[in-house]
CSV table of C-alpha atoms in Angstrom, one decimal:
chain,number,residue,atom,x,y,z
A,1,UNK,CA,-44.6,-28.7,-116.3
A,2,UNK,CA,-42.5,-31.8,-116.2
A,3,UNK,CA,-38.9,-32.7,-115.0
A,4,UNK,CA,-39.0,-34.7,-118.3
A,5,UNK,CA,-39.1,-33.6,-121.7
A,6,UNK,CA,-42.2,-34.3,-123.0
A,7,UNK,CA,-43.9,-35.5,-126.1
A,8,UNK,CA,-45.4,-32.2,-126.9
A,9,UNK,CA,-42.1,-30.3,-126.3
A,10,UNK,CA,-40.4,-33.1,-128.6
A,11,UNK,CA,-43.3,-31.7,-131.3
A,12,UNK,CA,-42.8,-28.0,-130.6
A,13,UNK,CA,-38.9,-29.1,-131.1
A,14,UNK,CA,-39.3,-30.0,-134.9
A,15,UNK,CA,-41.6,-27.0,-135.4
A,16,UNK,CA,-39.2,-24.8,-134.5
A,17,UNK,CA,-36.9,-26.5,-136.7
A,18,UNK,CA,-38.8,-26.0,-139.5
A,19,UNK,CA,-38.5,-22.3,-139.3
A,20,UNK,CA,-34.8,-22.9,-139.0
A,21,UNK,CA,-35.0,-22.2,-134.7
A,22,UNK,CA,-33.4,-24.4,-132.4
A,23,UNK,CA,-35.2,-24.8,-129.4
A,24,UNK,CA,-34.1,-26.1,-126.2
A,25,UNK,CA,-37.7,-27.6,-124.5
A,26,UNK,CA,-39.2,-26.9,-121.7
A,27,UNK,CA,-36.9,-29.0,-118.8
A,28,UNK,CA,-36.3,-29.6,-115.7
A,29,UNK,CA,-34.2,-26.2,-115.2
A,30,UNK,CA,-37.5,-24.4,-116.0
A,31,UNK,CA,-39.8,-26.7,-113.2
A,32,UNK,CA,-36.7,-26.0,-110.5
A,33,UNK,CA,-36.2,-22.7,-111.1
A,34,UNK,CA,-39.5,-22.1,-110.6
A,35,UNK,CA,-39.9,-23.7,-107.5
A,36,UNK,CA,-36.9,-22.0,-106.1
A,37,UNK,CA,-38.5,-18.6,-107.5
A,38,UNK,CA,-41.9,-19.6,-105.8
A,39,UNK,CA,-40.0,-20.6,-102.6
A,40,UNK,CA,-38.5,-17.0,-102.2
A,41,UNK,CA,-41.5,-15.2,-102.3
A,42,UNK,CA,-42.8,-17.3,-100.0
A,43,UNK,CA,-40.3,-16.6,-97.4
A,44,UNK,CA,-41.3,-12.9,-98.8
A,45,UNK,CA,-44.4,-13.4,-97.9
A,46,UNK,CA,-44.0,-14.2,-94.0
A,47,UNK,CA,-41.6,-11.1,-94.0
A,48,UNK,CA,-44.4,-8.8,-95.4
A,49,UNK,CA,-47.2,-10.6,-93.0
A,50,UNK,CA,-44.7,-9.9,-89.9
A,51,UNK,CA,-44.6,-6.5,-90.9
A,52,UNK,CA,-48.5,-6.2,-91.4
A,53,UNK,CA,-49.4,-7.8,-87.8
A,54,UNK,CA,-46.4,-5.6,-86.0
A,55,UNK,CA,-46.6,-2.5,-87.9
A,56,UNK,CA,-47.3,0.0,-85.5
A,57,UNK,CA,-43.5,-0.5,-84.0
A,58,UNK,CA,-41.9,2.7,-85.0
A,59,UNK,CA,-38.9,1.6,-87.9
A,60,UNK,CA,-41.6,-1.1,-89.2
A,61,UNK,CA,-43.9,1.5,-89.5
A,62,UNK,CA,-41.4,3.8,-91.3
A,63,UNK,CA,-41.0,0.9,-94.0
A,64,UNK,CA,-44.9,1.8,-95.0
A,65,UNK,CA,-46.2,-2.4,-94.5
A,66,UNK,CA,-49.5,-1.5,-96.5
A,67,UNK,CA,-47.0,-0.4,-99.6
A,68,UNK,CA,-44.7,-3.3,-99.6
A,69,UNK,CA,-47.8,-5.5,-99.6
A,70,UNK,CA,-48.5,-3.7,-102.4
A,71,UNK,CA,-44.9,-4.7,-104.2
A,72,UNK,CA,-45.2,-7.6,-103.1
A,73,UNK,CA,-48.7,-8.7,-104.8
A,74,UNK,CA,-47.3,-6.5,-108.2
A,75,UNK,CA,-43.8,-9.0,-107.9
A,76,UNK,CA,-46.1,-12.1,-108.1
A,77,UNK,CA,-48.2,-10.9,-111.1
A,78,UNK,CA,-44.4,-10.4,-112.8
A,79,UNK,CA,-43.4,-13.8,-112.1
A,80,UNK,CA,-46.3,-15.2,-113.4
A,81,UNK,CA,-46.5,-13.1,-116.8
A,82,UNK,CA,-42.4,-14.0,-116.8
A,83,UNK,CA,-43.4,-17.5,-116.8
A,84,UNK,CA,-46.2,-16.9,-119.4
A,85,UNK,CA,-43.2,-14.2,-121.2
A,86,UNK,CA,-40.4,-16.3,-121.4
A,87,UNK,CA,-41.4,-19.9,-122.4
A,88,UNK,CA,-41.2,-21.8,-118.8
A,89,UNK,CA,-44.5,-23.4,-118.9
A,90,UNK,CA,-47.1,-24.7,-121.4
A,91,UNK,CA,-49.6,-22.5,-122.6
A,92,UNK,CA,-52.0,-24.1,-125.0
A,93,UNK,CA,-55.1,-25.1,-123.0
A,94,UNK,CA,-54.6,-22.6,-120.0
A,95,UNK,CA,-55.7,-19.6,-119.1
A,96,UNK,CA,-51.8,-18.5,-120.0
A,97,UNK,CA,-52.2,-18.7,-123.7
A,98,UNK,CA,-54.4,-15.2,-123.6
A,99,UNK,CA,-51.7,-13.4,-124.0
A,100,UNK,CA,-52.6,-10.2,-124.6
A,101,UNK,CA,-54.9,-10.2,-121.2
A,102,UNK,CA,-51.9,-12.0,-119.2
A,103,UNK,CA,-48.9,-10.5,-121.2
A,104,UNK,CA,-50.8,-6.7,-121.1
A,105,UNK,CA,-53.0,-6.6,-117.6
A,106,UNK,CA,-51.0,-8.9,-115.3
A,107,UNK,CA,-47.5,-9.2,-116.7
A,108,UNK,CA,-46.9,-5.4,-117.9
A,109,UNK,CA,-49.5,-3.2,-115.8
A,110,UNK,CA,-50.3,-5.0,-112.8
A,111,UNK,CA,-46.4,-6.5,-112.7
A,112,UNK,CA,-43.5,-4.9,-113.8
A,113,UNK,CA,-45.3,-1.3,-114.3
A,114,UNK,CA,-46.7,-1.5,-111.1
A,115,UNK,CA,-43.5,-2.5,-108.6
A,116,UNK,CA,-41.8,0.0,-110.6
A,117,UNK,CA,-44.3,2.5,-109.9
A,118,UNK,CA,-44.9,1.8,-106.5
A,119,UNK,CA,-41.4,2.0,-105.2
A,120,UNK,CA,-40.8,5.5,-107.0
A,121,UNK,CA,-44.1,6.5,-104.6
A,122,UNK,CA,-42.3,4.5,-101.6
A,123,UNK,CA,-39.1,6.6,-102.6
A,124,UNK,CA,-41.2,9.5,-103.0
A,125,UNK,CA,-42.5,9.2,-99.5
A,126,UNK,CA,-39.3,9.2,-98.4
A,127,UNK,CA,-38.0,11.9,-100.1
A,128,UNK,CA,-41.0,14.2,-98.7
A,129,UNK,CA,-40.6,13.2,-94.9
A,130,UNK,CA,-36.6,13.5,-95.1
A,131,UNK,CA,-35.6,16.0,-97.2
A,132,UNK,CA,-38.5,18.2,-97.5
A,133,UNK,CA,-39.7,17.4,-93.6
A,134,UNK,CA,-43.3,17.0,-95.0
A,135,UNK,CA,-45.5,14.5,-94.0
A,136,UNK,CA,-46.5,11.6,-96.3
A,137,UNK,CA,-50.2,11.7,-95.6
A,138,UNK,CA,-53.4,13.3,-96.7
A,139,UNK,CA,-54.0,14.9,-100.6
A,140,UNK,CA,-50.0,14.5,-101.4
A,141,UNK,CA,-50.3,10.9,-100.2
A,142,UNK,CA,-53.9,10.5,-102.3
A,143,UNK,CA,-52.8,12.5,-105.7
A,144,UNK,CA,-49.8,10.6,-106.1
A,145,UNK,CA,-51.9,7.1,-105.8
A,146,UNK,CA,-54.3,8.4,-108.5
A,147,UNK,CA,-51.6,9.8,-110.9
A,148,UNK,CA,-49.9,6.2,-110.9
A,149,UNK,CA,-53.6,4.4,-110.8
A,150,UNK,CA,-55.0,6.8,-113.7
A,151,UNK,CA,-51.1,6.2,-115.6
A,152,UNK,CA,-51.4,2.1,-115.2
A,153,UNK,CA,-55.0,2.1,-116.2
A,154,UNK,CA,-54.7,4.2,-119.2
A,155,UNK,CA,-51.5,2.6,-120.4
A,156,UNK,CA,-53.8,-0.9,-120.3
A,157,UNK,CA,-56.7,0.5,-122.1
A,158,UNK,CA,-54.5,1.7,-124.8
A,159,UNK,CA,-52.6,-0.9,-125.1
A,160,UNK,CA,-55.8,-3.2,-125.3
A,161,UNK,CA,-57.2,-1.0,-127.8
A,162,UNK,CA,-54.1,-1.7,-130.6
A,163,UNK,CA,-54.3,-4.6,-132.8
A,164,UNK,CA,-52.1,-7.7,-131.3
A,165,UNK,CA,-49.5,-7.1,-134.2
A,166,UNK,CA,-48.3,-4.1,-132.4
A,167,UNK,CA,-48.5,-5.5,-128.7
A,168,UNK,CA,-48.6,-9.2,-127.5
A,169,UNK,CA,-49.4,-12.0,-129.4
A,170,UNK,CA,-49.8,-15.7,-128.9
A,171,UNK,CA,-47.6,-17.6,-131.7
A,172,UNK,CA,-49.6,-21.0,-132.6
A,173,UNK,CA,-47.7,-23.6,-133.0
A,174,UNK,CA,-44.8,-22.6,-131.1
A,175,UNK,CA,-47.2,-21.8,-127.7
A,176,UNK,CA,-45.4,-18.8,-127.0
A,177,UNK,CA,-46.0,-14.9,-126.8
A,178,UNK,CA,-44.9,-12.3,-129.1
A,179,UNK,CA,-44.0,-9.1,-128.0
A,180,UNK,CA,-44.0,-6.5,-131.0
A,181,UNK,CA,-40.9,-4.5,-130.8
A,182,UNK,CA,-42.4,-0.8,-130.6
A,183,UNK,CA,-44.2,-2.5,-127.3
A,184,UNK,CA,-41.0,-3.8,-125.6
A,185,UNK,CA,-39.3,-0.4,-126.5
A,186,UNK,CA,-42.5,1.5,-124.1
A,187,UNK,CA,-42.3,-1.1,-121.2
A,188,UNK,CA,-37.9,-0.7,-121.0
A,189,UNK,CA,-38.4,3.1,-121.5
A,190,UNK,CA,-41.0,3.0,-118.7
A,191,UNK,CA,-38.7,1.0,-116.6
A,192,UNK,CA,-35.9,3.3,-116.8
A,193,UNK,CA,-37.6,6.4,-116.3
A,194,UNK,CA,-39.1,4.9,-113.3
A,195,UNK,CA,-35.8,3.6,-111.6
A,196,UNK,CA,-34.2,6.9,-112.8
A,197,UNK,CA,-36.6,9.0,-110.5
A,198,UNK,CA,-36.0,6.5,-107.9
A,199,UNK,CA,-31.9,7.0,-107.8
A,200,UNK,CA,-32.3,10.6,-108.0
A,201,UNK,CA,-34.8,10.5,-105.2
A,202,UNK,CA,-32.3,8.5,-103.2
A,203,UNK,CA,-29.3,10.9,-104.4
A,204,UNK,CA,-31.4,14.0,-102.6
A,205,UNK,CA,-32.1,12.1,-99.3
A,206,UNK,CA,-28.2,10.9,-99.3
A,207,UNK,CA,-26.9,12.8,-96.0
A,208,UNK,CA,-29.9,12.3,-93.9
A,209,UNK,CA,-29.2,11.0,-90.9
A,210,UNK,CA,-32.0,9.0,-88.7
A,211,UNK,CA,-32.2,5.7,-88.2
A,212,UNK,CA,-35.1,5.1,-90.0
A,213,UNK,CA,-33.0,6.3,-93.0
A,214,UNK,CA,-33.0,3.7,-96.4
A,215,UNK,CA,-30.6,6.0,-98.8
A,216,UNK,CA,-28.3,3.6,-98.8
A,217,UNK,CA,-29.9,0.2,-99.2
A,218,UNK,CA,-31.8,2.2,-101.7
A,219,UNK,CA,-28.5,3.2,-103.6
A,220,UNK,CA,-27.5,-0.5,-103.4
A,221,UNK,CA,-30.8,-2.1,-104.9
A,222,UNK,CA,-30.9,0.8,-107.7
A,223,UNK,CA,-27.2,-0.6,-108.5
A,224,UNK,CA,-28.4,-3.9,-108.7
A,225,UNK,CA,-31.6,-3.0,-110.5
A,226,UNK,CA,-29.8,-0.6,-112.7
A,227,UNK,CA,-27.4,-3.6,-113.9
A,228,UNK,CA,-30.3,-6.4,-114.5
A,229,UNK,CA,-32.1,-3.4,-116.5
A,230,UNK,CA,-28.4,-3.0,-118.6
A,231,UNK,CA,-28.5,-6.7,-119.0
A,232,UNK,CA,-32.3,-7.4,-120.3
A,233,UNK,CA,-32.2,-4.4,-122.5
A,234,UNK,CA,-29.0,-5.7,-124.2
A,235,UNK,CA,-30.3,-9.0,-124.3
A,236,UNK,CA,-34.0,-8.0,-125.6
A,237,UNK,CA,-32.5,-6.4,-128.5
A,238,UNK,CA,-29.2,-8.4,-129.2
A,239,UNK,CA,-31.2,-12.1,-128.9
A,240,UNK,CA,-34.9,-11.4,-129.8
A,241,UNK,CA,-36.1,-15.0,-129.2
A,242,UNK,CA,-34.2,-15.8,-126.4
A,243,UNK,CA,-36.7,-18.0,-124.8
A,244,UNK,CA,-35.5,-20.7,-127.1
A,245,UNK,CA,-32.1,-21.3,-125.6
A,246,UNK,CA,-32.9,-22.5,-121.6
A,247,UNK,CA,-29.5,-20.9,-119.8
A,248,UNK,CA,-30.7,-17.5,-121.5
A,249,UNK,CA,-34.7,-17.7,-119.9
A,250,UNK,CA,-34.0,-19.4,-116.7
A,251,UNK,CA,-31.0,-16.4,-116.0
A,252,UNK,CA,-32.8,-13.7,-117.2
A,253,UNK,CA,-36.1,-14.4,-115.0
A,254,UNK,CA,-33.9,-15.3,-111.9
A,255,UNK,CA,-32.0,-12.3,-112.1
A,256,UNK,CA,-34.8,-10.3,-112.4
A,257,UNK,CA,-37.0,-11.6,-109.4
A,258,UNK,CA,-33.7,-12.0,-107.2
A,259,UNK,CA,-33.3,-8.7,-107.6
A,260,UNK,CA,-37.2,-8.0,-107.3
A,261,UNK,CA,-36.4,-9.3,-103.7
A,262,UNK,CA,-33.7,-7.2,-103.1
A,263,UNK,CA,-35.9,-4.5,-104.0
């Protein structure tokens, strides 16, 4: 990456071109959106250590450390497949350019499948100790991690199975990554179910009152996450190669990894 265009960006330019494309290269806004991306989860990443070394103080421990680790490893592996996904960085030459093994294992399963997953179990957890007055422990605890294990791991395998025409693709020449449409429409209906369970699970646990209730700054992220899902889904469909244009990929990764935070 470069704060300057460079002569290999000038060449995927004309390529572009010839197809009738106009690209906006790889700039600046991409390096320093990055690093401000980077420099977040950092600062995420102290939070979540805190938590690990002091998490036998009661409302820490309510916050389940070993699970937001969890998130917070899954939001790394998105931001690194959305760099691969959306055309920030150079792929040709790095290990990037595989993009069915990126784009499919760490962008999709490990990433976005996976945070998604994971806080509709944290949210599940929740809803089991509050409403229910069950604890979160044992075979309940154990089944759930299995069903979204076996779910992740078979969604992978499947999808590694299919030809790349119907999945992720790397597009020579223009050192990007296809997605095939029928796979975009799985991952977004994924997404939604997942974030749908979550709100309903908050909805339940609404009128608790303790102190180590999260109904509402669940409520409020599910908002938030609700309208970057609106906004992606429009956009995936409505501008199909919007990596070209550098406003529409630097917004749509930051919105999705600030939010990720929020999260």
């Amino acid at each position: 990456m470069s704060f300057s265009v460079t002569a290999a960006e000038e060449a995927r330019v004309q390529i572009f071109k010839t197809r009738g494309i106009d690209l906006e290269p790889r700039q600046a806004a991409d390096l320093i959106m990055t690093i401000v991306i980077a420099t977040v989860y950092f600062v995420e990443l102290l939070a979540v250590l805190f938590m690990l070394v002091n998490r036998e103080y009661p409302p820490i421990k309510a916050k389940n450390p070993w699970t937001m680790l969890a998130i917070f490893i899954a939001s790394i592996f998105w931001f690194v497949g959305d760099l691969q996904a959306n055309g920030h960085v150079p792929l040709v030459g790095t290990p990037l350019a595989k993009c069915k093994a990126i784009g499919v294992w760490m962008h999709i399963t490990m990433g976005v499948c996976s945070v998604s997953a994971l806080i509709g179990l944290r949210s599940y957890g929740l809803y089991q100790i509050f409403h229910r007055n069950r604890p979160f422990i044992g075979t309940r605890l154990y089944v759930s991690i299995a069903f979204i294990v076996g779910s992740l791991l078979a969604f992978g395998i499947v999808t590694e199975a299919l030809p790349e025409s119907v999945s992720v693709y790397y597009v020579d020449g223009f050192d990007m990554c296809g997605y095939s449409y029928g796979f975009q429409v799985a991952i977004f209906v994924f997404i939604w179910i997942s974030w749908v369970v979550v709100a309903a699970l908050s909805w339940r646990i609404r009128n608790v009152k303790s102190s180590f209730d999260e109904s509402r700054e669940t409520a409020i992220a599910c908002i938030v996450v609700f309208g970057v899902l609106i906004f992606m889904t429009v956009l995936s469909y409505t501008e199909r190669i919007y990596p070209v244009s550098v406003k529409l990929r630097v917004l749509a990764t930051s919105l999705i990894h600030f939010s990720a935070v929020m999260t």
